[in-house]
């Protein structure tokens, strides 16, 4: 279920390393539960140096993701999935897969064919290890990347303009490599957004379309505009009714000098004045309703824009951050961070 690092010794020293790794792991989980992400990352990274196991990898990947270390997070979560025990909880494994699918959208992945396998692979000058022990996929942050294979004084480089969600197959062959050491040949540099070479159990996710936030903004904006149009219509009707009242009032005054002429008369002018007064009152009420509605909808839309978590905030939810340990299974974090 777990593999010791190459630096670990055997016997009592190895047991001490395992115990130290387990202690660091528990301390790292505690720091994460307290939302001390930097401390959690340091402790879990130290545990990983001593023992490479799926539970350490999973939790380290989660914390790395929360800290914006997306390529590192993907690498650890992929390790956790590839070493997940057959008897492990299927639901927790699916949540780990969901996290990998999500982080894939933020990074680029590489599949390398290196000849000879003894060559060291470097990414932007930092060693990733010997070609013979590299995982099937390496993850890098989007941008201009330089991949190097080096053996002795000889080196070969490939440059990649890595895009988020992209997958790239690279062949790096040193000129003096012997046929016996040759790796399977690739077709050169290939790029594919949705066709990773490695494993069928971890394909890049399909585009998810509009985010819920964007849909909410579109709906909120449309309702605000509609309410605003209705507000304008009833404001216009009230203004017209007010003008009609003045007109009909003048007609009533022309027909009679009695200030209460319409109280005892059912003349056409009085009927028109009554209708205009009703229109004025009704349109005023509707204007006030749509004014309040428009203000509320506009405020809600603005609040949605600023407060609704975006795709870049998804790491703050717990639905994709499982606890995976040999003793316990559950969620490491809770709430919205």
CSV table of C-alpha atoms in Angstrom, one decimal:
chain,number,residue,atom,x,y,z
A,1,UNK,CA,0.0,0.0,0.0
A,2,UNK,CA,2.9,2.3,0.4
A,3,UNK,CA,6.5,2.4,-0.9
A,4,UNK,CA,9.4,3.8,1.0
A,5,UNK,CA,11.5,6.4,-0.5
A,6,UNK,CA,14.9,5.4,-2.0
A,7,UNK,CA,16.6,7.2,0.8
A,8,UNK,CA,15.0,5.0,3.4
A,9,UNK,CA,17.1,2.3,5.0
A,10,UNK,CA,16.1,-1.2,6.1
A,11,UNK,CA,15.5,-2.7,9.5
A,12,UNK,CA,15.2,-0.5,12.6
A,13,UNK,CA,16.1,2.7,10.7
A,14,UNK,CA,13.3,2.1,8.1
A,15,UNK,CA,10.9,1.5,10.9
A,16,UNK,CA,11.9,4.8,12.5
A,17,UNK,CA,11.3,6.5,9.2
A,18,UNK,CA,7.9,5.0,8.9
A,19,UNK,CA,7.0,6.1,12.5
A,20,UNK,CA,8.3,9.6,11.8
A,21,UNK,CA,6.3,9.8,8.5
A,22,UNK,CA,3.1,8.7,10.3
A,23,UNK,CA,3.7,11.3,13.0
A,24,UNK,CA,4.3,14.1,10.5
A,25,UNK,CA,1.2,12.9,8.5
A,26,UNK,CA,-1.0,13.3,11.6
A,27,UNK,CA,0.5,16.7,12.4
A,28,UNK,CA,-0.1,17.8,8.8
A,29,UNK,CA,-3.8,16.7,8.9
A,30,UNK,CA,-4.2,18.6,12.2
A,31,UNK,CA,-2.7,21.7,10.7
A,32,UNK,CA,-4.9,21.4,7.6
A,33,UNK,CA,-8.0,21.1,9.8
A,34,UNK,CA,-6.9,24.3,11.5
A,35,UNK,CA,-6.6,25.8,8.0
A,36,UNK,CA,-2.8,26.4,8.4
A,37,UNK,CA,-2.2,25.5,4.8
A,38,UNK,CA,1.5,26.4,4.7
A,39,UNK,CA,2.3,24.4,7.8
A,40,UNK,CA,0.2,21.5,6.6
A,41,UNK,CA,2.1,21.5,3.3
A,42,UNK,CA,5.5,21.5,5.0
A,43,UNK,CA,4.6,18.7,7.4
A,44,UNK,CA,2.9,16.5,4.7
A,45,UNK,CA,5.9,17.1,2.3
A,46,UNK,CA,8.3,15.9,5.0
A,47,UNK,CA,6.1,12.8,5.5
A,48,UNK,CA,6.2,12.2,1.8
A,49,UNK,CA,10.0,12.3,1.7
A,50,UNK,CA,10.0,9.5,4.3
A,51,UNK,CA,7.2,7.4,3.0
A,52,UNK,CA,5.4,7.5,-0.4
A,53,UNK,CA,1.9,6.1,0.3
A,54,UNK,CA,-1.5,6.8,-1.2
A,55,UNK,CA,-2.9,8.5,1.9
A,56,UNK,CA,0.0,10.9,2.3
A,57,UNK,CA,0.0,11.6,-1.5
A,58,UNK,CA,-3.8,12.3,-1.5
A,59,UNK,CA,-3.7,14.8,1.5
A,60,UNK,CA,-0.5,16.5,0.2
A,61,UNK,CA,-2.2,16.8,-3.2
A,62,UNK,CA,-5.2,18.5,-1.6
A,63,UNK,CA,-3.2,21.0,0.4
A,64,UNK,CA,-1.0,21.7,-2.6
A,65,UNK,CA,-4.1,22.4,-4.7
A,66,UNK,CA,-5.4,24.8,-2.0
A,67,UNK,CA,-2.1,26.6,-2.1
A,68,UNK,CA,-2.3,27.0,-5.9
A,69,UNK,CA,0.5,24.4,-6.6
A,70,UNK,CA,-1.6,22.8,-9.2
A,71,UNK,CA,1.0,20.7,-11.1
A,72,UNK,CA,2.3,19.2,-7.8
A,73,UNK,CA,-1.2,18.6,-6.7
A,74,UNK,CA,-2.0,16.7,-9.8
A,75,UNK,CA,1.1,14.6,-9.5
A,76,UNK,CA,0.4,13.5,-6.0
A,77,UNK,CA,-3.3,12.9,-6.6
A,78,UNK,CA,-2.5,10.7,-9.6
A,79,UNK,CA,0.0,8.7,-7.4
A,80,UNK,CA,-2.8,8.3,-4.8
A,81,UNK,CA,-5.2,6.9,-7.5
A,82,UNK,CA,-2.6,4.6,-9.0
A,83,UNK,CA,-1.8,3.1,-5.6
A,84,UNK,CA,-5.3,3.2,-4.1
A,85,UNK,CA,-5.9,-0.2,-2.4
A,86,UNK,CA,-8.3,-2.6,-4.1
A,87,UNK,CA,-10.3,-2.8,-0.9
A,88,UNK,CA,-10.5,0.9,-0.5
A,89,UNK,CA,-13.8,2.8,-0.3
A,90,UNK,CA,-15.1,3.3,-3.8
A,91,UNK,CA,-16.8,6.6,-3.0
A,92,UNK,CA,-13.7,8.1,-1.6
A,93,UNK,CA,-11.7,6.9,-4.6
A,94,UNK,CA,-14.3,8.6,-6.9
A,95,UNK,CA,-13.9,11.9,-5.0
A,96,UNK,CA,-10.1,11.6,-5.4
A,97,UNK,CA,-10.7,11.0,-9.1
A,98,UNK,CA,-13.0,14.1,-9.2
A,99,UNK,CA,-10.2,16.2,-7.7
A,100,UNK,CA,-7.7,15.0,-10.4
A,101,UNK,CA,-10.3,15.7,-13.1
A,102,UNK,CA,-10.7,19.3,-11.7
A,103,UNK,CA,-7.0,20.0,-11.4
A,104,UNK,CA,-6.3,18.6,-14.9
A,105,UNK,CA,-8.1,21.7,-16.3
A,106,UNK,CA,-5.5,24.0,-14.7
A,107,UNK,CA,-2.3,22.2,-15.7
A,108,UNK,CA,-0.7,20.5,-18.7
A,109,UNK,CA,0.4,16.9,-18.8
A,110,UNK,CA,3.3,15.2,-20.5
A,111,UNK,CA,4.0,11.7,-21.7
A,112,UNK,CA,7.7,11.1,-22.4
A,113,UNK,CA,9.5,8.5,-24.5
A,114,UNK,CA,13.2,8.9,-23.5
A,115,UNK,CA,16.1,7.0,-25.0
A,116,UNK,CA,18.1,5.7,-23.1
A,117,UNK,CA,16.1,5.1,-20.0
A,118,UNK,CA,19.1,5.8,-17.9
A,119,UNK,CA,18.9,9.5,-18.9
A,120,UNK,CA,17.9,12.1,-16.3
A,121,UNK,CA,14.8,14.2,-17.2
A,122,UNK,CA,14.7,17.9,-16.2
A,123,UNK,CA,11.7,20.3,-16.5
A,124,UNK,CA,12.8,23.9,-16.7
A,125,UNK,CA,16.2,22.8,-15.3
A,126,UNK,CA,14.7,21.0,-12.2
A,127,UNK,CA,15.3,17.2,-12.1
A,128,UNK,CA,12.3,15.0,-12.4
A,129,UNK,CA,14.3,11.8,-12.0
A,130,UNK,CA,15.6,9.1,-14.3
A,131,UNK,CA,13.5,8.2,-17.3
A,132,UNK,CA,13.2,4.6,-16.1
A,133,UNK,CA,11.3,5.6,-12.9
A,134,UNK,CA,9.1,8.4,-14.2
A,135,UNK,CA,5.3,8.1,-13.8
A,136,UNK,CA,3.3,7.7,-17.0
A,137,UNK,CA,2.3,11.3,-16.8
A,138,UNK,CA,4.2,14.4,-15.6
A,139,UNK,CA,2.3,17.6,-14.9
A,140,UNK,CA,3.5,21.1,-15.5
A,141,UNK,CA,2.0,24.6,-15.1
A,142,UNK,CA,0.8,26.2,-18.3
A,143,UNK,CA,3.4,28.4,-20.1
A,144,UNK,CA,6.6,28.0,-22.0
A,145,UNK,CA,8.4,24.8,-20.7
A,146,UNK,CA,11.7,23.3,-21.5
A,147,UNK,CA,12.0,19.5,-21.2
A,148,UNK,CA,15.5,18.1,-21.2
A,149,UNK,CA,17.0,14.5,-21.3
A,150,UNK,CA,20.6,14.4,-20.0
A,151,UNK,CA,23.1,11.6,-19.7
A,152,UNK,CA,26.7,12.5,-19.0
A,153,UNK,CA,27.8,15.4,-21.2
A,154,UNK,CA,25.0,14.8,-23.7
A,155,UNK,CA,21.6,16.4,-23.6
A,156,UNK,CA,18.6,17.0,-25.8
A,157,UNK,CA,15.8,19.5,-25.3
A,158,UNK,CA,12.2,20.0,-26.3
A,159,UNK,CA,10.3,23.3,-25.9
A,160,UNK,CA,6.6,23.1,-25.2
A,161,UNK,CA,4.0,25.9,-25.2
A,162,UNK,CA,1.9,24.2,-22.6
A,163,UNK,CA,-1.8,25.1,-22.3
A,164,UNK,CA,-4.2,24.5,-19.5
A,165,UNK,CA,-5.9,21.1,-20.0
A,166,UNK,CA,-3.4,20.2,-22.8
A,167,UNK,CA,-1.6,16.9,-23.1
A,168,UNK,CA,1.7,16.5,-25.0
A,169,UNK,CA,3.6,13.4,-26.2
A,170,UNK,CA,7.4,14.0,-26.4
A,171,UNK,CA,10.2,11.9,-27.7
A,172,UNK,CA,13.7,12.7,-26.4
A,173,UNK,CA,16.5,10.6,-27.9
A,174,UNK,CA,20.2,11.1,-27.1
A,175,UNK,CA,22.4,10.7,-30.2
A,176,UNK,CA,24.7,8.2,-28.6
A,177,UNK,CA,22.0,6.0,-27.2
A,178,UNK,CA,22.4,2.3,-27.9
A,179,UNK,CA,19.6,0.3,-29.5
A,180,UNK,CA,19.4,-2.0,-26.5
A,181,UNK,CA,18.6,1.0,-24.2
A,182,UNK,CA,16.1,2.6,-26.7
A,183,UNK,CA,12.6,3.3,-25.5
A,184,UNK,CA,9.6,2.8,-27.8
A,185,UNK,CA,9.7,5.5,-30.5
A,186,UNK,CA,7.1,8.2,-30.6
A,187,UNK,CA,5.9,10.2,-33.5
A,188,UNK,CA,7.8,13.3,-32.3
A,189,UNK,CA,6.1,16.2,-30.6
A,190,UNK,CA,2.4,15.9,-30.5
A,191,UNK,CA,-0.2,18.0,-28.7
A,192,UNK,CA,-3.7,17.0,-27.9
A,193,UNK,CA,-6.1,18.8,-25.6
A,194,UNK,CA,-8.3,15.7,-24.8
A,195,UNK,CA,-6.3,12.6,-25.6
A,196,UNK,CA,-3.8,11.8,-22.8
A,197,UNK,CA,-1.5,8.8,-23.4
A,198,UNK,CA,-1.8,7.5,-19.8
A,199,UNK,CA,-4.2,5.6,-18.1
A,200,UNK,CA,-7.8,5.0,-19.1
A,201,UNK,CA,-8.8,5.5,-15.5
A,202,UNK,CA,-7.7,9.2,-15.5
A,203,UNK,CA,-8.8,11.0,-18.7
A,204,UNK,CA,-8.9,14.7,-18.8
A,205,UNK,CA,-12.4,16.0,-18.1
A,206,UNK,CA,-14.7,17.1,-20.8
A,207,UNK,CA,-15.4,20.9,-20.9
A,208,UNK,CA,-18.2,21.6,-18.5
A,209,UNK,CA,-19.6,24.6,-20.3
A,210,UNK,CA,-20.9,27.6,-18.5
A,211,UNK,CA,-20.3,27.8,-14.8
A,212,UNK,CA,-23.2,28.0,-12.4
A,213,UNK,CA,-22.0,31.5,-11.5
A,214,UNK,CA,-22.2,32.6,-15.1
A,215,UNK,CA,-25.7,31.2,-15.6
A,216,UNK,CA,-26.8,33.0,-12.4
A,217,UNK,CA,-25.4,36.2,-13.7
A,218,UNK,CA,-27.1,35.9,-17.0
A,219,UNK,CA,-30.5,35.1,-15.4
A,220,UNK,CA,-30.1,37.8,-12.8
A,221,UNK,CA,-29.1,40.3,-15.5
A,222,UNK,CA,-32.1,39.4,-17.7
A,223,UNK,CA,-34.5,39.7,-14.8
A,224,UNK,CA,-33.0,43.0,-13.8
A,225,UNK,CA,-33.4,44.4,-17.3
A,226,UNK,CA,-37.0,43.1,-17.6
A,227,UNK,CA,-37.9,44.6,-14.3
A,228,UNK,CA,-36.3,47.9,-15.3
A,229,UNK,CA,-38.3,47.9,-18.6
A,230,UNK,CA,-41.5,47.4,-16.6
A,231,UNK,CA,-40.5,50.2,-14.2
A,232,UNK,CA,-40.1,52.5,-17.2
A,233,UNK,CA,-43.5,51.6,-18.6
A,234,UNK,CA,-45.4,52.2,-15.4
A,235,UNK,CA,-43.4,55.4,-14.7
A,236,UNK,CA,-44.5,56.6,-18.1
A,237,UNK,CA,-48.1,55.6,-17.5
A,238,UNK,CA,-48.2,57.5,-14.2
A,239,UNK,CA,-46.8,60.6,-15.9
A,240,UNK,CA,-49.4,60.4,-18.6
A,241,UNK,CA,-52.2,59.9,-16.1
A,242,UNK,CA,-51.0,62.9,-14.1
A,243,UNK,CA,-51.1,65.0,-17.3
A,244,UNK,CA,-54.6,63.7,-18.1
A,245,UNK,CA,-55.8,64.6,-14.5
A,246,UNK,CA,-54.7,68.2,-15.1
A,247,UNK,CA,-56.5,68.3,-18.5
A,248,UNK,CA,-59.8,66.8,-17.2
A,249,UNK,CA,-59.7,68.9,-14.0
A,250,UNK,CA,-59.5,72.0,-16.2
A,251,UNK,CA,-62.5,70.8,-18.2
A,252,UNK,CA,-64.5,70.2,-15.0
A,253,UNK,CA,-63.7,73.7,-13.8
A,254,UNK,CA,-64.7,75.2,-17.1
A,255,UNK,CA,-68.1,73.4,-16.9
A,256,UNK,CA,-68.8,74.3,-13.3
A,257,UNK,CA,-67.5,76.7,-10.7
A,258,UNK,CA,-68.4,74.3,-7.9
A,259,UNK,CA,-65.2,72.9,-6.4
A,260,UNK,CA,-67.1,69.7,-5.7
A,261,UNK,CA,-68.8,69.5,-9.0
A,262,UNK,CA,-68.0,65.9,-9.7
A,263,UNK,CA,-69.5,64.9,-6.3
A,264,UNK,CA,-73.0,65.6,-7.6
A,265,UNK,CA,-72.4,65.2,-11.3
A,266,UNK,CA,-71.8,62.2,-13.7
A,267,UNK,CA,-70.7,64.3,-16.6
A,268,UNK,CA,-68.2,62.9,-19.2
A,269,UNK,CA,-65.5,65.2,-17.9
A,270,UNK,CA,-66.0,63.9,-14.4
A,271,UNK,CA,-65.9,60.2,-15.6
A,272,UNK,CA,-62.7,60.9,-17.5
A,273,UNK,CA,-61.2,62.6,-14.4
A,274,UNK,CA,-62.1,59.5,-12.3
A,275,UNK,CA,-60.5,57.1,-14.8
A,276,UNK,CA,-57.3,59.2,-15.0
A,277,UNK,CA,-57.1,59.3,-11.2
A,278,UNK,CA,-57.5,55.5,-11.0
A,279,UNK,CA,-54.8,55.1,-13.7
A,280,UNK,CA,-52.5,57.5,-11.8
A,281,UNK,CA,-52.9,55.5,-8.5
A,282,UNK,CA,-52.5,52.1,-10.1
A,283,UNK,CA,-49.5,53.0,-12.2
A,284,UNK,CA,-47.9,54.6,-9.2
A,285,UNK,CA,-48.3,51.4,-7.2
A,286,UNK,CA,-46.9,49.3,-10.0
A,287,UNK,CA,-44.0,51.7,-10.5
A,288,UNK,CA,-43.1,51.4,-6.8
A,289,UNK,CA,-43.2,47.6,-6.9
A,290,UNK,CA,-41.0,47.4,-10.0
A,291,UNK,CA,-38.6,50.0,-8.6
A,292,UNK,CA,-38.1,47.8,-5.5
A,293,UNK,CA,-37.8,44.7,-7.6
A,294,UNK,CA,-35.3,46.2,-9.9
A,295,UNK,CA,-33.1,47.4,-7.0
A,296,UNK,CA,-33.2,44.0,-5.3
A,297,UNK,CA,-32.4,42.1,-8.6
A,298,UNK,CA,-29.6,44.5,-9.4
A,299,UNK,CA,-28.1,44.2,-5.9
A,300,UNK,CA,-28.5,40.4,-6.1
A,301,UNK,CA,-26.7,40.2,-9.4
A,302,UNK,CA,-23.9,42.4,-8.2
A,303,UNK,CA,-23.6,40.3,-5.1
A,304,UNK,CA,-23.5,37.1,-7.2
A,305,UNK,CA,-20.6,38.6,-9.2
A,306,UNK,CA,-18.5,39.4,-6.2
A,307,UNK,CA,-19.5,36.7,-3.7
A,308,UNK,CA,-20.2,33.6,-5.8
A,309,UNK,CA,-17.1,31.3,-5.8
A,310,UNK,CA,-15.7,31.1,-9.3
A,311,UNK,CA,-13.9,28.1,-10.9
A,312,UNK,CA,-10.6,29.2,-9.4
A,313,UNK,CA,-12.2,29.0,-5.9
A,314,UNK,CA,-13.3,25.4,-6.3
A,315,UNK,CA,-10.5,24.2,-4.1
A,316,UNK,CA,-12.3,25.8,-1.2
A,317,UNK,CA,-15.1,23.2,-1.2
A,318,UNK,CA,-15.0,19.9,0.6
A,319,UNK,CA,-16.6,17.7,-1.9
A,320,UNK,CA,-13.3,16.9,-3.6
A,321,UNK,CA,-11.0,16.7,-0.6
A,322,UNK,CA,-11.3,13.3,0.9
A,323,UNK,CA,-9.3,11.8,3.8
A,324,UNK,CA,-7.7,8.6,2.7
A,325,UNK,CA,-5.8,6.8,5.4
A,326,UNK,CA,-5.3,3.2,6.3
A,327,UNK,CA,-7.3,3.8,9.5
A,328,UNK,CA,-9.9,6.4,8.6
A,329,UNK,CA,-11.9,7.5,5.6
A,330,UNK,CA,-13.9,10.7,5.3
A,331,UNK,CA,-13.5,14.3,4.5
A,332,UNK,CA,-10.4,16.2,5.6
A,333,UNK,CA,-11.8,19.7,5.4
A,334,UNK,CA,-15.3,21.0,6.0
A,335,UNK,CA,-17.1,24.3,5.2
A,336,UNK,CA,-16.2,26.9,2.7
A,337,UNK,CA,-12.7,28.3,3.0
